[in-house]
XYZ file of C-alpha atoms in Angstrom:
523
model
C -35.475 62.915 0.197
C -39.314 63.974 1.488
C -41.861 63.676 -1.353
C -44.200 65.748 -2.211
C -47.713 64.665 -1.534
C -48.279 63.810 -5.101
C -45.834 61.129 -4.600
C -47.106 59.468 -2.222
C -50.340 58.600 -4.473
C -48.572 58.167 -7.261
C -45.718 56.048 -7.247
C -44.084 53.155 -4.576
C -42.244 54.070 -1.716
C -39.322 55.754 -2.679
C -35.617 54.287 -1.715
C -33.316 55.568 1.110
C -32.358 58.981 1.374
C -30.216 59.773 -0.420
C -28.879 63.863 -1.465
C -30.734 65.030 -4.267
C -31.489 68.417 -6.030
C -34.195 70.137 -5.485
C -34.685 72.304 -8.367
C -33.446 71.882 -11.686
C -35.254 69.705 -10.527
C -37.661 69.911 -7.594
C -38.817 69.563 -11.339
C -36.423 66.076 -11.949
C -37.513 64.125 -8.570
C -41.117 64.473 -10.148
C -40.539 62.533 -13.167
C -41.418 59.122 -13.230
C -38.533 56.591 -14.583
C -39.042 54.350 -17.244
C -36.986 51.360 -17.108
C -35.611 49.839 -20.190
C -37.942 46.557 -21.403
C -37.894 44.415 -24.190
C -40.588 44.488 -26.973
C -43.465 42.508 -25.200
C -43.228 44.691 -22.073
C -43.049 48.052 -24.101
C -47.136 48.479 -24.306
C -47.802 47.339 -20.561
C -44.788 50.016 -19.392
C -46.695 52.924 -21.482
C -49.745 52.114 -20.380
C -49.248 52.508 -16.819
C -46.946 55.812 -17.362
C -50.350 57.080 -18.868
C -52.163 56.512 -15.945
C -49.162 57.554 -13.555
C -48.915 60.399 -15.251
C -52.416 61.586 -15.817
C -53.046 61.190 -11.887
C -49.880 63.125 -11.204
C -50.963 66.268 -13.642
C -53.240 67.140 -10.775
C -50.039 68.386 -8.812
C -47.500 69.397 -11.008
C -48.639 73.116 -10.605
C -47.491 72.837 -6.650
C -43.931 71.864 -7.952
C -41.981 74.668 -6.507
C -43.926 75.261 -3.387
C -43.068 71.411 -2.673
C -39.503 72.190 -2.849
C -39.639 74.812 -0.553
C -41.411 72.607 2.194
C -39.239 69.512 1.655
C -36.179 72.141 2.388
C -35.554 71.290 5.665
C -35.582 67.570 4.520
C -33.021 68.440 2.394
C -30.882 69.935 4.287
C -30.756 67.107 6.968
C -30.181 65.054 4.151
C -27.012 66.601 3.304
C -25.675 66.982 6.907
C -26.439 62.879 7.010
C -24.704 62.695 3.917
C -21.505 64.335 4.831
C -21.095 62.414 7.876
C -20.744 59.708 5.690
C -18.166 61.211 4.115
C -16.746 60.055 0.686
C -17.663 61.735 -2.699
C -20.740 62.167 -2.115
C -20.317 65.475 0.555
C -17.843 66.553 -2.117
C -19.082 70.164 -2.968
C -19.337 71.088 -6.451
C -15.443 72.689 -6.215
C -13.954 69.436 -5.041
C -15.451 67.294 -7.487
C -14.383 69.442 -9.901
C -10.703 69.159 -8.761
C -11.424 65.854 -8.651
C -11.979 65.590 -11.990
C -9.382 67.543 -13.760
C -9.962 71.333 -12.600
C -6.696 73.113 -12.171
C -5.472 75.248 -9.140
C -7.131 78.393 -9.542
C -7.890 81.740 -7.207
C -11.816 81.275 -6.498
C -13.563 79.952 -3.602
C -17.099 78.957 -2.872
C -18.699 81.104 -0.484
C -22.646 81.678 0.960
C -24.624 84.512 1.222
C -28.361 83.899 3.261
C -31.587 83.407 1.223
C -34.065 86.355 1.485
C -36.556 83.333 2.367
C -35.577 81.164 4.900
C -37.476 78.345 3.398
C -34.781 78.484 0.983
C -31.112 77.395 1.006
C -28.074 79.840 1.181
C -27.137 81.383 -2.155
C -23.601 79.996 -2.970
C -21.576 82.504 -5.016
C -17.855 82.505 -6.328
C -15.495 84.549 -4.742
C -11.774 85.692 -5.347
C -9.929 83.068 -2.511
C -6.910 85.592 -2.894
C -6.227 89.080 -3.975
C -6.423 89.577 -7.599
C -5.391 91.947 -10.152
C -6.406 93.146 -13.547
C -5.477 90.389 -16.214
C -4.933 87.369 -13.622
C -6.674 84.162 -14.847
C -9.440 83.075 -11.763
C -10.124 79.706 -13.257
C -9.677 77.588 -16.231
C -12.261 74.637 -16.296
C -11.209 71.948 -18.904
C -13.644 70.894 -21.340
C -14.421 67.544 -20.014
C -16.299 69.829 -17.225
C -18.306 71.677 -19.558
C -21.867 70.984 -21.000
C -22.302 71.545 -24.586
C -24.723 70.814 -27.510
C -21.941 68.509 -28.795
C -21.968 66.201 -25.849
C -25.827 66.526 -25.342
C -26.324 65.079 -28.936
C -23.318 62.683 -29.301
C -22.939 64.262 -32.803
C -21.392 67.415 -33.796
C -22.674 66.746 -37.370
C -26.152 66.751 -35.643
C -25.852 69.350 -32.927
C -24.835 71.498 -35.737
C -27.856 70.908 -37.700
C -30.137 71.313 -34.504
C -28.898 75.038 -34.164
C -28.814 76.223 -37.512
C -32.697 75.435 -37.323
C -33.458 77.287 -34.338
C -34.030 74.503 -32.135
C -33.377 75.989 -29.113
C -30.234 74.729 -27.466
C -31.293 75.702 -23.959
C -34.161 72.871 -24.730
C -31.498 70.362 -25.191
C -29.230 71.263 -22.331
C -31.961 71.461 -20.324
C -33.458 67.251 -21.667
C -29.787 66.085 -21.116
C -29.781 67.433 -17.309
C -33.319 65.759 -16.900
C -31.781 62.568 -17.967
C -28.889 62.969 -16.178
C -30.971 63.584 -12.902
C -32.682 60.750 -13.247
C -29.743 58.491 -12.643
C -29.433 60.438 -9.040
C -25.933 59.949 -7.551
C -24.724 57.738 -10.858
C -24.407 60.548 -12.913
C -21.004 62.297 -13.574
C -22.986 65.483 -13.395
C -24.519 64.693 -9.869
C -22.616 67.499 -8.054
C -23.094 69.874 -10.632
C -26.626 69.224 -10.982
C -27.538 69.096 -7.334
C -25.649 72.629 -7.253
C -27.935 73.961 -10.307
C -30.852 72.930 -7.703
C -29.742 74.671 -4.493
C -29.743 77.616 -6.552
C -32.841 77.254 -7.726
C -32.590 79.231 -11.177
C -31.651 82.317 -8.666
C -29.160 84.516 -9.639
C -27.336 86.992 -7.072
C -30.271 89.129 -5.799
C -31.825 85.055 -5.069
C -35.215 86.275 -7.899
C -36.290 83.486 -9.972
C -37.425 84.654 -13.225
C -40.575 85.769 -13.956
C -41.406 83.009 -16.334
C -41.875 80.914 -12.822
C -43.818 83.491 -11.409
C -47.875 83.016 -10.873
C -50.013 85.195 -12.366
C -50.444 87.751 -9.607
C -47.405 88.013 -9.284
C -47.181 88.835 -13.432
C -49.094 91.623 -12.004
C -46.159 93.180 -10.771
C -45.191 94.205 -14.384
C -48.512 96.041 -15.294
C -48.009 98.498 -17.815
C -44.201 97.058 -18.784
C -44.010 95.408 -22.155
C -41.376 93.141 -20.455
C -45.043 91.181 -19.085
C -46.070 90.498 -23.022
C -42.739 89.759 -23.255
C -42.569 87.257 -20.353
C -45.954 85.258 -21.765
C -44.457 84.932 -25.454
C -41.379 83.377 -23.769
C -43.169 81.137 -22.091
C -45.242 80.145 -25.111
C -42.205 79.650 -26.591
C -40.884 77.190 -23.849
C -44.135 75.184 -24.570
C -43.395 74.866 -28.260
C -40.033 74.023 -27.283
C -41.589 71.009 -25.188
C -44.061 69.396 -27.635
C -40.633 69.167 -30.070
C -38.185 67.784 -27.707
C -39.571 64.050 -28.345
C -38.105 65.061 -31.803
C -34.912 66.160 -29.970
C -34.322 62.518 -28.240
C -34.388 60.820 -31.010
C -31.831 62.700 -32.966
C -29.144 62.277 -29.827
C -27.626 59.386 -29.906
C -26.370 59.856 -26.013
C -29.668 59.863 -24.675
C -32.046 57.587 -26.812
C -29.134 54.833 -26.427
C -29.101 55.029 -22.792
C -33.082 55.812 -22.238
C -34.803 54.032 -25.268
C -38.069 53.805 -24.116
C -38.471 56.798 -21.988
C -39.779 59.066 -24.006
C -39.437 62.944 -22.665
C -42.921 63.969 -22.508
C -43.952 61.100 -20.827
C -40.978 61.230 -18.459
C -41.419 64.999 -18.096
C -44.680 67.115 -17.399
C -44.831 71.001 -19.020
C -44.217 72.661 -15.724
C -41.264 70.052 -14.843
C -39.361 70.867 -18.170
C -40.279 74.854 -18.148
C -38.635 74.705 -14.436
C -35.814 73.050 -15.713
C -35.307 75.222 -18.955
C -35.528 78.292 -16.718
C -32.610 77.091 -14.417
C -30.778 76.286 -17.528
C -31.090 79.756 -19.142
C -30.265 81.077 -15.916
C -26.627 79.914 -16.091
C -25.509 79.051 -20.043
C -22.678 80.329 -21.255
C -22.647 82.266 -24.694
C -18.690 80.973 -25.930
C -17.351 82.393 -28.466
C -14.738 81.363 -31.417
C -15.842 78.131 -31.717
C -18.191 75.697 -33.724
C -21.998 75.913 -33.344
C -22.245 72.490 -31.379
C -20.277 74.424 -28.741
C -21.477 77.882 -28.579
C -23.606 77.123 -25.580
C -22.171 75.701 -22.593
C -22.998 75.131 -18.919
C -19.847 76.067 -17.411
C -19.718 74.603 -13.698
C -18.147 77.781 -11.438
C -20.167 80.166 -14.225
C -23.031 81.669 -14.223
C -25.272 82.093 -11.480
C -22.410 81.318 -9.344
C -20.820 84.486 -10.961
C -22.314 87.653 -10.899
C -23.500 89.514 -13.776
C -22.460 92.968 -14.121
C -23.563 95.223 -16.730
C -20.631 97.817 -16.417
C -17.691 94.018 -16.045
C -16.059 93.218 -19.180
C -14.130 90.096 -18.509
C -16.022 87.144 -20.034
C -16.312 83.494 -20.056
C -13.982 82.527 -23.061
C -12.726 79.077 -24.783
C -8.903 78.905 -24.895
C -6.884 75.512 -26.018
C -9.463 72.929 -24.335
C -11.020 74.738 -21.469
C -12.669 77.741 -20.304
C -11.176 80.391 -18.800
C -12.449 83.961 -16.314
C -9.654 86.314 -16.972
C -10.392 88.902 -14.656
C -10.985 92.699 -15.587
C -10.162 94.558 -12.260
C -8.514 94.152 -9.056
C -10.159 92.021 -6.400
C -9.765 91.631 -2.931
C -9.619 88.342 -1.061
C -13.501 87.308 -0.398
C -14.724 89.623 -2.999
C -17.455 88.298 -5.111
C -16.410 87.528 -8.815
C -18.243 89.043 -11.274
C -18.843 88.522 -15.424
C -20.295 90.950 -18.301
C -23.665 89.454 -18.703
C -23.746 91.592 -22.195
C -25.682 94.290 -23.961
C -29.000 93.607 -22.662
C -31.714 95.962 -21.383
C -33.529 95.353 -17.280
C -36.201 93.461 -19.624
C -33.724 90.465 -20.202
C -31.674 90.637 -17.750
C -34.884 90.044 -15.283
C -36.304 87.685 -17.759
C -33.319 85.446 -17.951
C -31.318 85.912 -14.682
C -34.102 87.269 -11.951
C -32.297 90.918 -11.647
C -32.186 94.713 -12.702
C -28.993 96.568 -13.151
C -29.699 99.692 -11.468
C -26.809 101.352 -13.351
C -27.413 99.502 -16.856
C -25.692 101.049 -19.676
C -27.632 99.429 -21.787
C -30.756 99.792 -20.759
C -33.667 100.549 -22.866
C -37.182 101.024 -24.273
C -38.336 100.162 -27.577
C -40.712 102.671 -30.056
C -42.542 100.749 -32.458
C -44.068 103.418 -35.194
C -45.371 102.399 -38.662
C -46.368 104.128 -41.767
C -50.060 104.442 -42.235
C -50.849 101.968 -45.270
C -53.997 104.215 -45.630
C -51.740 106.788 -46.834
C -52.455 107.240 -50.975
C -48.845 107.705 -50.700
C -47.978 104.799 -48.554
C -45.770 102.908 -51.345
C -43.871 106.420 -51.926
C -42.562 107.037 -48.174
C -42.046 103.563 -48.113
C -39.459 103.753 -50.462
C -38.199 107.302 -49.099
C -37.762 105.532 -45.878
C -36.123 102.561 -47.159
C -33.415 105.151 -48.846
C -33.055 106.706 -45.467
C -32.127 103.630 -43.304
C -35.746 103.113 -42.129
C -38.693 100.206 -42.203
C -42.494 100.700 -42.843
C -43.022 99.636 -39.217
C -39.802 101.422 -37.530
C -38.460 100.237 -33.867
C -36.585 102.782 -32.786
C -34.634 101.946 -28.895
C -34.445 104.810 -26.332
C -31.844 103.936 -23.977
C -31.542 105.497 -20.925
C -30.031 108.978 -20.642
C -29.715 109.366 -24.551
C -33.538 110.370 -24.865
C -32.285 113.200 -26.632
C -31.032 111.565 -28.711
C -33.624 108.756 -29.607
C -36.181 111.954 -29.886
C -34.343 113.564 -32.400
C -33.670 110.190 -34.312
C -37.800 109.517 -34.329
C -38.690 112.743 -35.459
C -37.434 112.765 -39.512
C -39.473 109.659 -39.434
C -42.618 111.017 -38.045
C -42.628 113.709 -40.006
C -42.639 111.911 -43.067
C -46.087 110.753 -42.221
C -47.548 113.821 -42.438
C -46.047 115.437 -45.469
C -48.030 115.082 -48.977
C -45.658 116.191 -51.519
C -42.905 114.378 -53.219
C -40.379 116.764 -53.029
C -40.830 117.283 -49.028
C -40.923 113.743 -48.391
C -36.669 113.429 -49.045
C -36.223 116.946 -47.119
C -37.963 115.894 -44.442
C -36.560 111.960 -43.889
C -33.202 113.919 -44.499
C -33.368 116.705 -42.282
C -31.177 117.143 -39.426
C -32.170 119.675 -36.257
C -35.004 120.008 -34.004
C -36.785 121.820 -36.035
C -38.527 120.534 -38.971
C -38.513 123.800 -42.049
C -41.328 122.774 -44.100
C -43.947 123.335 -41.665
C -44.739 125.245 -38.119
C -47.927 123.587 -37.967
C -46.604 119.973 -39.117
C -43.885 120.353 -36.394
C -46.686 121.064 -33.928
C -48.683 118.240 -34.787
C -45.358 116.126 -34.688
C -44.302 116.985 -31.294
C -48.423 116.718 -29.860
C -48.462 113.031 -30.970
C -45.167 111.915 -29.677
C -46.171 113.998 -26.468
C -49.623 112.064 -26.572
C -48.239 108.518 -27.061
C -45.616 109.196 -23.781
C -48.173 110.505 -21.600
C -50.292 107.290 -22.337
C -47.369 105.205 -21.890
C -46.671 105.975 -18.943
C -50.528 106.010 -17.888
C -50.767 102.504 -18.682
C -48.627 101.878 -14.822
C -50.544 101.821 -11.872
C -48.217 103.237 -9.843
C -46.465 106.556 -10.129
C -42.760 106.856 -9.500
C -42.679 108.169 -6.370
C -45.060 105.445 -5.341
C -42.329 103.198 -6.963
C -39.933 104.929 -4.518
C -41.870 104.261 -1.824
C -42.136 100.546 -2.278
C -38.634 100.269 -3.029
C -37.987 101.654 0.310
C -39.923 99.359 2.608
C -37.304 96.792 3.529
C -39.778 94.170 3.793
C -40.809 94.298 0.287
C -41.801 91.225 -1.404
C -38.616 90.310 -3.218
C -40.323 89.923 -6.945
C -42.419 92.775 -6.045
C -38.840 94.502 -5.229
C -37.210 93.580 -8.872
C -40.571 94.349 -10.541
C -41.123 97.524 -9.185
C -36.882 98.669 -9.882
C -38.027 97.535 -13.528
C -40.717 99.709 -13.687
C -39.385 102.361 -11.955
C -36.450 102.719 -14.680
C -38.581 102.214 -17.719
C -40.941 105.375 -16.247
C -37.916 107.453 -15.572
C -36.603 106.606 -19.432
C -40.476 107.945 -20.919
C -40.643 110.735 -18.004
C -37.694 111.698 -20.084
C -38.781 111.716 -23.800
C -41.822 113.460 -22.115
C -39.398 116.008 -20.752
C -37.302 116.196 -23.965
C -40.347 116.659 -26.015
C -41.937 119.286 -24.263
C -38.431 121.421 -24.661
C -39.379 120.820 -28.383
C -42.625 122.485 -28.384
C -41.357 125.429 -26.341
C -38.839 125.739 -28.858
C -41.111 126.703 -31.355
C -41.106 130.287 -32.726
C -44.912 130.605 -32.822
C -46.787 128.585 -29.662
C -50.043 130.190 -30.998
C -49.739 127.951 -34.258
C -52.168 124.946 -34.298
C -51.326 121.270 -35.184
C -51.874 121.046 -39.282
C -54.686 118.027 -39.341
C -52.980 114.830 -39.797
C -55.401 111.998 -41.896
C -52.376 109.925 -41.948
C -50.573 110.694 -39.384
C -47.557 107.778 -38.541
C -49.042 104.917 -36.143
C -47.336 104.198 -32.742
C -47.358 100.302 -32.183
């Protein structure tokens, strides 16, 4: 495999080609191995790791841009490699039959990379005609990655999830450990298959969290950007604990006791790796915690994630099983429920945006004001009702309406002063509130208000968004980031619209807003 110039300075020259990955870990072919030594070699080993290491840091940002210039390498590699033949040019489908996979009705197939730099997506496909109901594939446990055989102790994986310790961490270190035995490791073809995808799901996007910063800049005005950089704090938290992690499984400290993870591993390395991970585990469920996440091989990204699919990825007597929800033609690409989660996540964890996304939503933080004199009062009223001190309400798409009329009770609240009106008010049902014209006014301005500077905080309109989206050329995260944005402004163009049909609905427009000292806060 070409290195990266950072190798070159930084460690010996490497071995024969052989076929590696090159994402889950571009990220894995930077780590530096650690071989085992006895007690009197232990300090000398660390010490030079240090200084490996420390010189290395310098590069680590360039990680993925290195694996897209050694892809040519890699490809030659693999064409070298199957003229070999043997189990090494196995693709990930044969190995698995190999290894105890069952006849079943899928195929491997490739669709082009939007970035020839990049290898062909590979996605599974139906290798016959299916119908509702027909089983695709049933892959036996001793194919699947769980917590359970990350840890070597169920007693301990258990105990590792019930402290949110984030499983996708330890999938992740065991696949980092696993790489670094190269073509020795049972999980070589499933691994190397991880890499050619490159965390990429079906529209080939990485996820944001791998994105630089201009690129963040895609997501301007989107709460899915704050939402990106707290995930990605949370990914570093995740790394200065998995040294904690190793120790406690027995599979991986036994087989590398002296190489320590975050000497084995940089940051960017393991964040790579943790993305490509989240990118394809498998929620299971019906069984015990140490198994509830699994990296299924012939899953996820391989599968497609459909919002509006409701056949699933289940456990059933020792494997686990697609059953398929609808007919499928011969070549047709297979497709999974990816489940109830708004564009935000779905981009965030898989690289896409359902365009048609039933679930799809927006979030409205609003809190009491705990300046009120009354604060402790409509606290409790609200508590009564259903309702928090600091309220999220979610306004998915096409039930604005509905969200609207949900918010307003709450808002209203806010403004009232007296006792009695504070249980009419929660408790009301309607547009219109019947305490007060000029409360309802001052209601409907503010909600008006805090849409309008929602959707000011974009710097692009929507039919600017409409005109990106048509360029065929389009930067392909500028492509998914602009859809995102596009949807979330046609959700608060919405409440905007809905909200306006409020205030016209008023019987007296000439009424002014009552004044509001503590008027609810929008978050």
């Amino acid at each position: 495999m070409a290195l990266c110039p950072m190798h070159r300075h930084c460690i010996s020259p490497p071995p024969p080609p052989r076929v590696l990955p090159r994402y889950l870990s571009t990220a894995l072919s930077h780590s530096i191995p650690i071989p085992p030594c006895s007690g009197h070699r232990l300090a000398s080993s660390f010490h030079s790791i240090h200084r490996r290491r420390n010189f290395c840091r310098t590069s680590s940002s360039d990680t993925l841009l290195a694996g897209s210039r050694n892809e040519e390498g890699g490809k030659h590699e693999e064409v070298v490699a199957s003229k070999k033949g043997g189990g090494e040019s196995d693709d990930l489908k044969s190995w698995m039959h190999r290894n105890g996979l069952p006849p079943c009705k899928v195929v491997l197939m490739d669709r082009p990379s939007h970035d020839e730099k990049h290898s062909s997506i590979h996605y599974v496909a139906a290798s016959e005609d299916l119908q509702a109901g027909d089983v695709a594939f049933s892959v036996p446990d001793s194919l699947v990655v769980t917590l359970e055989r990350v840890l070597g102790n169920e007693t301990i994986a258990e105990l590792l999830a019930s402290n949110k310790l984030s499983e996708l961490a330890c999938l992740a270190l065991y696949l980092m450990y696993e790489k670094k035995q190269g073509k020795k490791s049972f999980w070589y073809p499933y691994i190397r298959e991880l890499d050619r995808q490159r965390g990429r799901g079906q529209l080939a996007v990485e996820s944001p969290l791998l994105w630089s910063e201009s690129e963040l800049d895609y997501l301007t005005g989107s709460p899915t950007k704050d939402e990106v950089l707290q995930r990605a704090e949370g990914i570093k938290k995740e790394y200065n604990e998995i040294d904690t992690v190793w120790f406690m499984a027995g599979s991986l400290f036994q087989q590398y006791p002296y190489d320590i993870p975050t000497e084995a591993f940089t940051f960017e390395i393991f964040k790579q790796a943790f993305v490509a991970v989240q990118s394809c585990v498998v929620h299971l469920q019906k069984v015990s915690l140490a198994r509830r996440f699994a990296l299924v091989p012939l899953g996820p990204p391989l599968l497609a994630y459909r919002s509006n699919c409701k056949a699933m990825l289940t456990a059933v007597d020792g494997a686990v099983q697609l059953v398929v929800d609808r007919e499928y033609k011969a070549g047709d690409t297979i497709a999974v429920w990816c489940g109830p989660q708004p564009n935000s996540k779905l981009l965030i964890n898989y690289g896409f945006v359902d365009e048609d996304n039933a679930y799809d939503r927006l979030v409205v933080e609003v809190a009491l004001s705990t300046d009120d004199p009354q604060y402790q009062d409509k606290r409790m009223v609200a508590q009564r009702n259903g309702k928090l001190s600091i309220q999220a309400f979610h306004v998915h798409a096409g039930k604005e309406k509905e969200a609207i009329l949900d918010m307003l009770p709450y808002l209203r609240l806010g403004y009232v002063s007296e006792p009695s009106e504070m249980q009419s008010v929660i408790s009301s049902q309607g547009p219109i509130c019947p305490v007060s014209p000029c409360m309802e006014r001052a209601v409907l301005d503010q909600l008006a208000e805090y849409f309008k500077s929602r959707l000011a905080r974009y710097p692009t309109t929507l039919n600017e968004d409409e005109s990106l989206l048509a360029n065929p050329t389009l930067n392909p995260r500028k492509r998914v980031a602009t859809q995102l944005v596009r949807l979330e402004k046609k959700i608060l163009t919405a409440c905007l619209q809905v909200t306006a049909n409020l205030i016209d609905q008023l019987p007296d427009h000439t009424v002014s807003p009552c004044p509001a000292l503590y008027a609810p806060v929008f978050k």
